[in-house]
Amino acid sequence: MYSIMIWNAQHFDHQESALSSAYKDKKQFLDYYIAQRKPGILALFEAGKTGTINESLVSDLASTYSLIACLEQEGGKKKHTTLGSLVLVRKDIADQFDNVTDRYILSDSEQRAPLIIRHTESTFGFAFYHANSSYKASANIVDTIGFINENADNLGIKSLLFFGGDMNVEGQAGASTIHGMNKLLPSGGGYTHSSSYNVTLEHAGNELRDLQERGNYLLYTPQQYLREEYMLAQGIEQCEIAPVLRLLDYAYVRHHEHWRAGCEGGVILDNNWYGKTIGMRRVCLGQPIRSDHFPVLFTLNATLG
């Protein structure tokens, strides 16, 4: 049995000297998650910068996890596009995998390459992908899975068993099957990413637009009008927000019947006396989490050989 944690940790950057509060918060959560779920493979996205991976994190995890693959400058079409993606394997199984990422050739349409590791005995491939947030994401996912499978011999893999990560495509909208691999969405709350938008600011912006069409408040921005006019006139002390919940982190797998996936993250909404939402907190396994993305754990209940 193998388990894989994928997590877009968002700006989990290398530390040069004193640890930032963001680093300490993210590391504390990651340590807790690892202690609770003990994933065999960690695939982390936005864990550093292009060409400068999070060496602090790699060092901090060195007693239990070994770095096996990371995207460097050549992993992206432009020098700022790989965002520090890295894959670590738990030390007790690290000798069962090797890295074949450097055999992958970036296609003309891609902005980022996948990270690809190989289970050495079975030669099944595991690929980890952080898709660009653009209309090209769906096409790039299809092209990348296809390219990996078409070039399996060059990559030294029998076939691709797992392709997962931050897809940047709504899970419900993604193709059900891609090149013989089936979509695997995590069970749980039905989302893996949470953000919010400011409802009060939207209302203020709409009002300001009407006023400016009549020649009033022409120099005001929506934010300025919100603070200086709208909230005072409406007697509003705190802005109302609305959560935006999306399912962006999932996988395509071969032998779908042997896999399961779960996301244990969620949001806690803070409401005022009038029932309006004025705050949102992200938690996972009962712990605060400092990222818009929640980790997803994939488990393969089969023997590789």
PDB file of C-alpha atoms in Angstrom:
ATOM      1  CA  MET A   1       0.000   0.000   0.000  1.00  0.00           C
ATOM      2  CA  TYR A   2       1.280   3.467  -0.903  1.00  0.00           C
ATOM      3  CA  SER A   3      -0.082   6.859   0.116  1.00  0.00           C
ATOM      4  CA  ILE A   4       0.521  10.196  -1.564  1.00  0.00           C
ATOM      5  CA  MET A   5      -0.081  13.655  -0.129  1.00  0.00           C
ATOM      6  CA  ILE A   6      -0.399  16.531  -2.586  1.00  0.00           C
ATOM      7  CA  TRP A   7      -0.524  20.087  -1.274  1.00  0.00           C
ATOM      8  CA  ASN A   8      -0.174  23.505  -2.828  1.00  0.00           C
ATOM      9  CA  ALA A   9       1.321  25.193   0.229  1.00  0.00           C
ATOM     10  CA  GLN A  10       1.448  28.632  -1.440  1.00  0.00           C
ATOM     11  CA  HIS A  11       4.688  30.561  -0.949  1.00  0.00           C
ATOM     12  CA  PHE A  12       6.272  28.039   1.431  1.00  0.00           C
ATOM     13  CA  ASP A  13       9.606  29.697   0.780  1.00  0.00           C
ATOM     14  CA  HIS A  14      13.210  28.896   1.625  1.00  0.00           C
ATOM     15  CA  GLN A  15      14.424  30.698   4.766  1.00  0.00           C
ATOM     16  CA  GLU A  16      17.774  32.461   4.698  1.00  0.00           C
ATOM     17  CA  SER A  17      18.030  33.336   8.388  1.00  0.00           C
ATOM     18  CA  ALA A  18      15.218  33.796  10.912  1.00  0.00           C
ATOM     19  CA  LEU A  19      12.108  31.760  10.171  1.00  0.00           C
ATOM     20  CA  SER A  20       9.103  33.781   9.026  1.00  0.00           C
ATOM     21  CA  SER A  21       5.739  33.316  10.718  1.00  0.00           C
ATOM     22  CA  ALA A  22       4.383  31.903   7.448  1.00  0.00           C
ATOM     23  CA  TYR A  23       7.118  29.276   7.307  1.00  0.00           C
ATOM     24  CA  LYS A  24       6.614  28.274  10.949  1.00  0.00           C
ATOM     25  CA  ASP A  25       2.831  28.032  10.552  1.00  0.00           C
ATOM     26  CA  LYS A  26       3.024  25.937   7.383  1.00  0.00           C
ATOM     27  CA  LYS A  27       5.748  23.693   8.801  1.00  0.00           C
ATOM     28  CA  GLN A  28       3.806  23.163  12.029  1.00  0.00           C
ATOM     29  CA  PHE A  29       0.753  22.084  10.051  1.00  0.00           C
ATOM     30  CA  LEU A  30       2.796  19.843   7.743  1.00  0.00           C
ATOM     31  CA  ASP A  31       4.460  18.141  10.714  1.00  0.00           C
ATOM     32  CA  TYR A  32       1.061  17.526  12.284  1.00  0.00           C
ATOM     33  CA  TYR A  33      -0.411  16.134   9.058  1.00  0.00           C
ATOM     34  CA  ILE A  34       2.566  13.830   8.530  1.00  0.00           C
ATOM     35  CA  ALA A  35       2.330  12.561  12.112  1.00  0.00           C
ATOM     36  CA  GLN A  36      -1.371  11.810  11.678  1.00  0.00           C
ATOM     37  CA  ARG A  37      -1.441  10.335   8.162  1.00  0.00           C
ATOM     38  CA  LYS A  38       2.169   9.227   7.546  1.00  0.00           C
ATOM     39  CA  PRO A  39       2.098   9.645   3.733  1.00  0.00           C
ATOM     40  CA  GLY A  40       4.723   7.706   1.797  1.00  0.00           C
ATOM     41  CA  ILE A  41       5.128  10.425  -0.833  1.00  0.00           C
ATOM     42  CA  LEU A  42       4.858  14.200  -0.424  1.00  0.00           C
ATOM     43  CA  ALA A  43       4.226  16.309  -3.517  1.00  0.00           C
ATOM     44  CA  LEU A  44       4.404  19.989  -2.590  1.00  0.00           C
ATOM     45  CA  PHE A  45       3.731  22.915  -4.907  1.00  0.00           C
ATOM     46  CA  GLU A  46       4.780  26.548  -4.458  1.00  0.00           C
ATOM     47  CA  ALA A  47       7.388  25.337  -1.962  1.00  0.00           C
ATOM     48  CA  GLY A  48      10.110  27.785  -2.930  1.00  0.00           C
ATOM     49  CA  LYS A  49      10.964  29.710  -6.054  1.00  0.00           C
ATOM     50  CA  THR A  50      12.078  28.688  -9.505  1.00  0.00           C
ATOM     51  CA  GLY A  51      15.677  27.569  -9.283  1.00  0.00           C
ATOM     52  CA  THR A  52      15.631  28.012  -5.491  1.00  0.00           C
ATOM     53  CA  ILE A  53      13.690  25.208  -3.869  1.00  0.00           C
ATOM     54  CA  ASN A  54      12.835  25.273  -0.191  1.00  0.00           C
ATOM     55  CA  GLU A  55      16.113  23.909   1.123  1.00  0.00           C
ATOM     56  CA  SER A  56      15.060  24.822   4.668  1.00  0.00           C
ATOM     57  CA  LEU A  57      12.077  22.501   4.397  1.00  0.00           C
ATOM     58  CA  VAL A  58      14.092  19.713   2.773  1.00  0.00           C
ATOM     59  CA  SER A  59      16.561  19.958   5.649  1.00  0.00           C
ATOM     60  CA  ASP A  60      13.827  20.052   8.283  1.00  0.00           C
ATOM     61  CA  LEU A  61      12.246  16.876   6.863  1.00  0.00           C
ATOM     62  CA  ALA A  62      15.544  15.081   6.236  1.00  0.00           C
ATOM     63  CA  SER A  63      15.199  12.704   9.175  1.00  0.00           C
ATOM     64  CA  THR A  64      12.044  11.139   7.723  1.00  0.00           C
ATOM     65  CA  TYR A  65      11.818  12.141   4.033  1.00  0.00           C
ATOM     66  CA  SER A  66      14.280  12.244   1.152  1.00  0.00           C
ATOM     67  CA  LEU A  67      14.020  14.735  -1.712  1.00  0.00           C
ATOM     68  CA  ILE A  68      13.660  12.742  -4.920  1.00  0.00           C
ATOM     69  CA  ALA A  69      12.572  15.291  -7.541  1.00  0.00           C
ATOM     70  CA  CYS A  70      12.194  19.048  -7.990  1.00  0.00           C
ATOM     71  CA  LEU A  71      11.585  21.446 -10.846  1.00  0.00           C
ATOM     72  CA  GLU A  72      14.489  23.753 -11.569  1.00  0.00           C
ATOM     73  CA  GLN A  73      14.940  26.503 -14.178  1.00  0.00           C
ATOM     74  CA  GLU A  74      14.607  24.090 -17.085  1.00  0.00           C
ATOM     75  CA  GLY A  75      11.278  22.803 -15.787  1.00  0.00           C
ATOM     76  CA  GLY A  76       9.371  25.809 -17.096  1.00  0.00           C
ATOM     77  CA  LYS A  77       9.136  27.749 -20.318  1.00  0.00           C
ATOM     78  CA  LYS A  78       9.920  30.954 -18.448  1.00  0.00           C
ATOM     79  CA  LYS A  79      12.267  31.288 -15.506  1.00  0.00           C
ATOM     80  CA  HIS A  80       9.522  32.196 -13.043  1.00  0.00           C
ATOM     81  CA  THR A  81       7.006  29.474 -13.822  1.00  0.00           C
ATOM     82  CA  THR A  82       7.857  26.330 -11.835  1.00  0.00           C
ATOM     83  CA  LEU A  83       7.228  27.831  -8.383  1.00  0.00           C
ATOM     84  CA  GLY A  84       9.373  25.405  -6.459  1.00  0.00           C
ATOM     85  CA  SER A  85       7.537  22.102  -6.973  1.00  0.00           C
ATOM     86  CA  LEU A  86       9.171  19.186  -5.193  1.00  0.00           C
ATOM     87  CA  VAL A  87       8.546  15.523  -4.327  1.00  0.00           C
ATOM     88  CA  LEU A  88       9.857  13.770  -1.226  1.00  0.00           C
ATOM     89  CA  VAL A  89       9.622  10.080  -0.340  1.00  0.00           C
ATOM     90  CA  ARG A  90       9.560   8.637   3.172  1.00  0.00           C
ATOM     91  CA  LYS A  91      12.965   7.190   3.999  1.00  0.00           C
ATOM     92  CA  ASP A  92      11.758   3.641   4.665  1.00  0.00           C
ATOM     93  CA  ILE A  93      10.542   3.359   1.060  1.00  0.00           C
ATOM     94  CA  ALA A  94      12.858   5.889  -0.641  1.00  0.00           C
ATOM     95  CA  ASP A  95      14.999   3.177  -2.266  1.00  0.00           C
ATOM     96  CA  GLN A  96      11.905   1.889  -4.092  1.00  0.00           C
ATOM     97  CA  PHE A  97      11.674   4.994  -6.295  1.00  0.00           C
ATOM     98  CA  ASP A  98      13.897   7.015  -8.590  1.00  0.00           C
ATOM     99  CA  ASN A  99      13.542  10.263 -10.516  1.00  0.00           C
ATOM    100  CA  VAL A 100      13.021  10.338 -14.291  1.00  0.00           C
ATOM    101  CA  THR A 101      11.878  13.970 -14.563  1.00  0.00           C
ATOM    102  CA  ASP A 102      14.975  15.055 -16.485  1.00  0.00           C
ATOM    103  CA  ARG A 103      13.954  12.765 -19.363  1.00  0.00           C
ATOM    104  CA  TYR A 104      10.765  14.744 -19.948  1.00  0.00           C
ATOM    105  CA  ILE A 105      10.683  17.296 -22.782  1.00  0.00           C
ATOM    106  CA  LEU A 106       8.461  20.335 -22.310  1.00  0.00           C
ATOM    107  CA  SER A 107       5.950  20.680 -25.150  1.00  0.00           C
ATOM    108  CA  ASP A 108       5.356  23.941 -27.027  1.00  0.00           C
ATOM    109  CA  SER A 109       2.074  24.599 -25.223  1.00  0.00           C
ATOM    110  CA  GLU A 110       3.219  23.905 -21.666  1.00  0.00           C
ATOM    111  CA  GLN A 111       4.387  26.428 -19.094  1.00  0.00           C
ATOM    112  CA  ARG A 112       5.458  23.849 -16.501  1.00  0.00           C
ATOM    113  CA  ALA A 113       6.720  20.311 -16.718  1.00  0.00           C
ATOM    114  CA  PRO A 114       5.447  17.506 -14.492  1.00  0.00           C
ATOM    115  CA  LEU A 115       7.599  15.832 -11.882  1.00  0.00           C
ATOM    116  CA  ILE A 116       7.886  12.125 -12.690  1.00  0.00           C
ATOM    117  CA  ILE A 117       9.178   9.386 -10.426  1.00  0.00           C
ATOM    118  CA  ARG A 118       9.356   5.655 -11.096  1.00  0.00           C
ATOM    119  CA  HIS A 119       8.693   2.666  -8.873  1.00  0.00           C
ATOM    120  CA  THR A 120      11.860   0.778  -9.709  1.00  0.00           C
ATOM    121  CA  GLU A 121      10.557  -2.787  -9.341  1.00  0.00           C
ATOM    122  CA  SER A 122       7.293  -2.431 -11.258  1.00  0.00           C
ATOM    123  CA  THR A 123       8.511   0.555 -13.368  1.00  0.00           C
ATOM    124  CA  PHE A 124       5.113   2.228 -12.987  1.00  0.00           C
ATOM    125  CA  GLY A 125       5.343   6.020 -13.258  1.00  0.00           C
ATOM    126  CA  PHE A 126       3.914   8.591 -10.833  1.00  0.00           C
ATOM    127  CA  ALA A 127       3.570  12.141 -12.141  1.00  0.00           C
ATOM    128  CA  PHE A 128       2.853  15.318 -10.178  1.00  0.00           C
ATOM    129  CA  TYR A 129       1.607  18.445 -11.894  1.00  0.00           C
ATOM    130  CA  HIS A 130       0.876  22.066 -11.035  1.00  0.00           C
ATOM    131  CA  ALA A 131      -1.179  23.334 -13.949  1.00  0.00           C
ATOM    132  CA  ASN A 132      -1.097  26.996 -14.852  1.00  0.00           C
ATOM    133  CA  SER A 133      -4.212  28.902 -13.907  1.00  0.00           C
ATOM    134  CA  SER A 134      -5.446  29.649 -17.412  1.00  0.00           C
ATOM    135  CA  TYR A 135      -7.840  28.457 -20.060  1.00  0.00           C
ATOM    136  CA  LYS A 136      -5.040  26.209 -21.338  1.00  0.00           C
ATOM    137  CA  ALA A 137      -4.980  24.091 -18.176  1.00  0.00           C
ATOM    138  CA  SER A 138      -7.365  21.381 -19.430  1.00  0.00           C
ATOM    139  CA  ALA A 139      -5.572  21.005 -22.751  1.00  0.00           C
ATOM    140  CA  ASN A 140      -2.173  20.929 -21.064  1.00  0.00           C
ATOM    141  CA  ILE A 141      -3.294  18.169 -18.701  1.00  0.00           C
ATOM    142  CA  VAL A 142      -4.500  16.048 -21.614  1.00  0.00           C
ATOM    143  CA  ASP A 143      -1.346  16.735 -23.625  1.00  0.00           C
ATOM    144  CA  THR A 144       0.978  16.019 -20.711  1.00  0.00           C
ATOM    145  CA  ILE A 145      -0.637  12.713 -19.760  1.00  0.00           C
ATOM    146  CA  GLY A 146      -0.591  11.715 -23.416  1.00  0.00           C
ATOM    147  CA  PHE A 147       3.030  12.745 -23.882  1.00  0.00           C
ATOM    148  CA  ILE A 148       4.148  10.784 -20.820  1.00  0.00           C
ATOM    149  CA  ASN A 149       2.367   7.655 -21.980  1.00  0.00           C
ATOM    150  CA  GLU A 150       3.597   8.005 -25.567  1.00  0.00           C
ATOM    151  CA  ASN A 151       7.171   8.376 -24.341  1.00  0.00           C
ATOM    152  CA  ALA A 152       7.041   5.701 -21.660  1.00  0.00           C
ATOM    153  CA  ASP A 153      10.017   3.847 -23.136  1.00  0.00           C
ATOM    154  CA  ASN A 154      12.202   6.958 -23.081  1.00  0.00           C
ATOM    155  CA  LEU A 155      11.128   7.665 -19.508  1.00  0.00           C
ATOM    156  CA  GLY A 156      11.842   4.078 -18.508  1.00  0.00           C
ATOM    157  CA  ILE A 157       8.328   3.438 -17.237  1.00  0.00           C
ATOM    158  CA  LYS A 158       5.890   0.646 -18.049  1.00  0.00           C
ATOM    159  CA  SER A 159       2.964   3.071 -17.948  1.00  0.00           C
ATOM    160  CA  LEU A 160       1.709   6.023 -15.962  1.00  0.00           C
ATOM    161  CA  LEU A 161      -0.124   4.848 -12.839  1.00  0.00           C
ATOM    162  CA  PHE A 162      -0.826   8.218 -11.188  1.00  0.00           C
ATOM    163  CA  PHE A 163      -1.063  11.815 -12.430  1.00  0.00           C
ATOM    164  CA  GLY A 164      -2.157  14.258  -9.762  1.00  0.00           C
ATOM    165  CA  GLY A 165      -1.714  17.709  -8.330  1.00  0.00           C
ATOM    166  CA  ASP A 166      -3.162  21.194  -8.459  1.00  0.00           C
ATOM    167  CA  MET A 167      -5.006  20.895 -11.758  1.00  0.00           C
ATOM    168  CA  ASN A 168      -6.495  24.411 -11.791  1.00  0.00           C
ATOM    169  CA  VAL A 169      -9.552  22.898 -13.495  1.00  0.00           C
ATOM    170  CA  GLU A 170     -12.773  22.311 -11.567  1.00  0.00           C
ATOM    171  CA  GLY A 171     -12.925  18.619 -10.731  1.00  0.00           C
ATOM    172  CA  GLN A 172     -16.522  18.323 -11.902  1.00  0.00           C
ATOM    173  CA  ALA A 173     -15.583  19.892 -15.233  1.00  0.00           C
ATOM    174  CA  GLY A 174     -12.457  17.822 -15.921  1.00  0.00           C
ATOM    175  CA  ALA A 175     -12.606  14.924 -18.346  1.00  0.00           C
ATOM    176  CA  SER A 176     -13.679  11.622 -16.778  1.00  0.00           C
ATOM    177  CA  THR A 177     -11.031   9.656 -18.647  1.00  0.00           C
ATOM    178  CA  ILE A 178      -7.762  10.775 -20.241  1.00  0.00           C
ATOM    179  CA  HIS A 179      -5.693   8.314 -22.269  1.00  0.00           C
ATOM    180  CA  GLY A 180      -7.010   5.322 -20.341  1.00  0.00           C
ATOM    181  CA  MET A 181      -6.665   6.961 -16.915  1.00  0.00           C
ATOM    182  CA  ASN A 182      -9.747   7.654 -14.785  1.00  0.00           C
ATOM    183  CA  LYS A 183     -10.436  10.783 -12.781  1.00  0.00           C
ATOM    184  CA  LEU A 184     -10.196  10.320  -9.013  1.00  0.00           C
ATOM    185  CA  LEU A 185     -11.859  13.047  -6.956  1.00  0.00           C
ATOM    186  CA  PRO A 186     -11.354  13.156  -3.193  1.00  0.00           C
ATOM    187  CA  SER A 187     -14.161  12.411  -0.803  1.00  0.00           C
ATOM    188  CA  GLY A 188     -14.843  14.928   1.944  1.00  0.00           C
ATOM    189  CA  GLY A 189     -16.424  18.350   1.758  1.00  0.00           C
ATOM    190  CA  GLY A 190     -16.469  18.417  -2.031  1.00  0.00           C
ATOM    191  CA  TYR A 191     -13.812  21.104  -2.370  1.00  0.00           C
ATOM    192  CA  THR A 192     -10.041  21.401  -1.977  1.00  0.00           C
ATOM    193  CA  HIS A 193      -9.598  25.168  -2.371  1.00  0.00           C
ATOM    194  CA  SER A 194     -11.282  28.037  -0.557  1.00  0.00           C
ATOM    195  CA  SER A 195     -11.281  31.754  -1.138  1.00  0.00           C
ATOM    196  CA  SER A 196     -13.772  34.549  -0.610  1.00  0.00           C
ATOM    197  CA  TYR A 197     -14.986  37.734  -2.170  1.00  0.00           C
ATOM    198  CA  ASN A 198     -16.107  40.931  -0.484  1.00  0.00           C
ATOM    199  CA  VAL A 199     -19.882  41.220  -0.914  1.00  0.00           C
ATOM    200  CA  THR A 200     -20.011  44.688   0.640  1.00  0.00           C
ATOM    201  CA  LEU A 201     -17.274  45.951  -1.665  1.00  0.00           C
ATOM    202  CA  GLU A 202     -19.194  44.571  -4.639  1.00  0.00           C
ATOM    203  CA  HIS A 203     -22.317  46.474  -3.579  1.00  0.00           C
ATOM    204  CA  ALA A 204     -20.313  49.648  -2.992  1.00  0.00           C
ATOM    205  CA  GLY A 205     -18.649  49.283  -6.391  1.00  0.00           C
ATOM    206  CA  ASN A 206     -22.019  48.921  -8.116  1.00  0.00           C
ATOM    207  CA  GLU A 207     -23.318  52.031  -6.371  1.00  0.00           C
ATOM    208  CA  LEU A 208     -20.176  53.977  -7.227  1.00  0.00           C
ATOM    209  CA  ARG A 209     -20.439  53.021 -10.880  1.00  0.00           C
ATOM    210  CA  ASP A 210     -23.977  54.432 -11.018  1.00  0.00           C
ATOM    211  CA  LEU A 211     -22.832  57.629  -9.307  1.00  0.00           C
ATOM    212  CA  GLN A 212     -19.866  58.085 -11.625  1.00  0.00           C
ATOM    213  CA  GLU A 213     -22.109  57.673 -14.650  1.00  0.00           C
ATOM    214  CA  ARG A 214     -23.902  60.752 -13.342  1.00  0.00           C
ATOM    215  CA  GLY A 215     -20.620  62.619 -12.838  1.00  0.00           C
ATOM    216  CA  ASN A 216     -20.186  62.104  -9.079  1.00  0.00           C
ATOM    217  CA  TYR A 217     -17.219  60.706  -7.123  1.00  0.00           C
ATOM    218  CA  LEU A 218     -15.196  60.497 -10.320  1.00  0.00           C
ATOM    219  CA  LEU A 219     -11.837  60.246  -8.544  1.00  0.00           C
ATOM    220  CA  TYR A 220     -12.902  57.508  -6.119  1.00  0.00           C
ATOM    221  CA  THR A 221     -11.891  53.868  -6.374  1.00  0.00           C
ATOM    222  CA  PRO A 222     -14.387  51.227  -5.139  1.00  0.00           C
ATOM    223  CA  GLN A 223     -12.188  50.577  -2.077  1.00  0.00           C
ATOM    224  CA  GLN A 224     -12.003  54.297  -1.249  1.00  0.00           C
ATOM    225  CA  TYR A 225     -15.741  54.781  -1.727  1.00  0.00           C
ATOM    226  CA  LEU A 226     -16.402  51.728   0.455  1.00  0.00           C
ATOM    227  CA  ARG A 227     -14.331  53.076   3.354  1.00  0.00           C
ATOM    228  CA  GLU A 228     -15.141  56.765   3.169  1.00  0.00           C
ATOM    229  CA  GLU A 229     -18.783  56.803   2.072  1.00  0.00           C
ATOM    230  CA  TYR A 230     -20.642  53.528   1.710  1.00  0.00           C
ATOM    231  CA  MET A 231     -19.986  51.868   5.082  1.00  0.00           C
ATOM    232  CA  LEU A 232     -20.694  55.107   6.970  1.00  0.00           C
ATOM    233  CA  ALA A 233     -23.927  55.730   5.085  1.00  0.00           C
ATOM    234  CA  GLN A 234     -25.115  52.158   5.534  1.00  0.00           C
ATOM    235  CA  GLY A 235     -24.014  51.890   9.159  1.00  0.00           C
ATOM    236  CA  ILE A 236     -21.818  48.895   8.372  1.00  0.00           C
ATOM    237  CA  GLU A 237     -18.957  48.090  10.730  1.00  0.00           C
ATOM    238  CA  GLN A 238     -17.593  44.969   9.036  1.00  0.00           C
ATOM    239  CA  CYS A 239     -17.750  43.869   5.430  1.00  0.00           C
ATOM    240  CA  GLU A 240     -19.768  40.825   4.482  1.00  0.00           C
ATOM    241  CA  ILE A 241     -17.863  38.132   2.610  1.00  0.00           C
ATOM    242  CA  ALA A 242     -18.967  35.085   0.662  1.00  0.00           C
ATOM    243  CA  PRO A 243     -16.928  31.866   0.492  1.00  0.00           C
ATOM    244  CA  VAL A 244     -15.851  30.512  -2.886  1.00  0.00           C
ATOM    245  CA  LEU A 245     -15.251  26.745  -2.675  1.00  0.00           C
ATOM    246  CA  ARG A 246     -13.588  24.878  -5.547  1.00  0.00           C
ATOM    247  CA  LEU A 247     -12.329  21.368  -6.223  1.00  0.00           C
ATOM    248  CA  LEU A 248      -8.980  21.881  -7.945  1.00  0.00           C
ATOM    249  CA  ASP A 249      -6.702  19.191  -6.488  1.00  0.00           C
ATOM    250  CA  TYR A 250      -7.248  15.636  -7.698  1.00  0.00           C
ATOM    251  CA  ALA A 251      -5.752  12.931  -9.885  1.00  0.00           C
ATOM    252  CA  TYR A 252      -6.062  10.625 -12.854  1.00  0.00           C
ATOM    253  CA  VAL A 253      -5.152   7.027 -12.086  1.00  0.00           C
ATOM    254  CA  ARG A 254      -4.841   3.659 -13.734  1.00  0.00           C
ATOM    255  CA  HIS A 255      -6.606   0.729 -12.006  1.00  0.00           C
ATOM    256  CA  HIS A 256      -9.119   3.095 -10.451  1.00  0.00           C
ATOM    257  CA  GLU A 257     -10.679   0.342  -8.326  1.00  0.00           C
ATOM    258  CA  HIS A 258      -7.527   0.099  -6.204  1.00  0.00           C
ATOM    259  CA  TRP A 259      -7.369   3.805  -5.322  1.00  0.00           C
ATOM    260  CA  ARG A 260      -9.131   6.060  -2.853  1.00  0.00           C
ATOM    261  CA  ALA A 261      -8.697   9.764  -2.122  1.00  0.00           C
ATOM    262  CA  GLY A 262      -9.789  12.095   0.637  1.00  0.00           C
ATOM    263  CA  CYS A 263      -9.584  15.748   1.593  1.00  0.00           C
ATOM    264  CA  GLU A 264     -10.054  16.501   5.285  1.00  0.00           C
ATOM    265  CA  GLY A 265     -10.026  20.279   5.034  1.00  0.00           C
ATOM    266  CA  GLY A 266     -12.881  22.669   5.564  1.00  0.00           C
ATOM    267  CA  VAL A 267     -13.859  26.232   6.404  1.00  0.00           C
ATOM    268  CA  ILE A 268     -15.402  27.715   9.526  1.00  0.00           C
ATOM    269  CA  LEU A 269     -17.542  30.787   8.877  1.00  0.00           C
ATOM    270  CA  ASP A 270     -17.764  33.619  11.399  1.00  0.00           C
ATOM    271  CA  ASN A 271     -21.135  35.385  11.341  1.00  0.00           C
ATOM    272  CA  ASN A 272     -22.310  38.625  12.933  1.00  0.00           C
ATOM    273  CA  TRP A 273     -25.553  39.217  14.845  1.00  0.00           C
ATOM    274  CA  TYR A 274     -27.439  39.568  11.566  1.00  0.00           C
ATOM    275  CA  GLY A 275     -26.274  36.223  10.185  1.00  0.00           C
ATOM    276  CA  LYS A 276     -23.898  37.845   7.698  1.00  0.00           C
ATOM    277  CA  THR A 277     -20.550  36.136   7.157  1.00  0.00           C
ATOM    278  CA  ILE A 278     -17.706  38.453   8.136  1.00  0.00           C
ATOM    279  CA  GLY A 279     -14.818  36.015   8.417  1.00  0.00           C
ATOM    280  CA  MET A 280     -13.604  32.612   7.279  1.00  0.00           C
ATOM    281  CA  ARG A 281     -11.078  30.247   8.866  1.00  0.00           C
ATOM    282  CA  ARG A 282      -9.457  27.279   7.146  1.00  0.00           C
ATOM    283  CA  VAL A 283      -8.819  24.085   9.095  1.00  0.00           C
ATOM    284  CA  CYS A 284      -7.610  20.570   8.290  1.00  0.00           C
ATOM    285  CA  LEU A 285      -7.589  17.681  10.754  1.00  0.00           C
ATOM    286  CA  GLY A 286      -8.719  20.218  13.333  1.00  0.00           C
ATOM    287  CA  GLN A 287      -5.665  22.429  12.783  1.00  0.00           C
ATOM    288  CA  PRO A 288      -5.485  25.909  11.208  1.00  0.00           C
ATOM    289  CA  ILE A 289      -3.972  25.825   7.744  1.00  0.00           C
ATOM    290  CA  ARG A 290      -2.242  28.748   6.054  1.00  0.00           C
ATOM    291  CA  SER A 291      -3.036  28.100   2.401  1.00  0.00           C
ATOM    292  CA  ASP A 292      -6.037  28.458   0.117  1.00  0.00           C
ATOM    293  CA  HIS A 293      -5.504  24.801  -0.830  1.00  0.00           C
ATOM    294  CA  PHE A 294      -6.116  21.799   1.409  1.00  0.00           C
ATOM    295  CA  PRO A 295      -3.942  18.693   1.145  1.00  0.00           C
ATOM    296  CA  VAL A 296      -5.377  15.614  -0.544  1.00  0.00           C
ATOM    297  CA  LEU A 297      -4.312  12.089   0.437  1.00  0.00           C
ATOM    298  CA  PHE A 298      -4.386   9.318  -2.177  1.00  0.00           C
ATOM    299  CA  THR A 299      -4.038   5.688  -1.150  1.00  0.00           C
ATOM    300  CA  LEU A 300      -3.198   2.763  -3.432  1.00  0.00           C
ATOM    301  CA  ASN A 301      -4.460  -0.515  -1.985  1.00  0.00           C
ATOM    302  CA  ALA A 302      -2.464  -2.824  -4.217  1.00  0.00           C
ATOM    303  CA  THR A 303       0.973  -4.367  -4.407  1.00  0.00           C
ATOM    304  CA  LEU A 304       3.315  -3.043  -7.048  1.00  0.00           C
ATOM    305  CA  GLY A 305       5.465  -5.645  -8.726  1.00  0.00           C
TER     306      GLY A 305
END
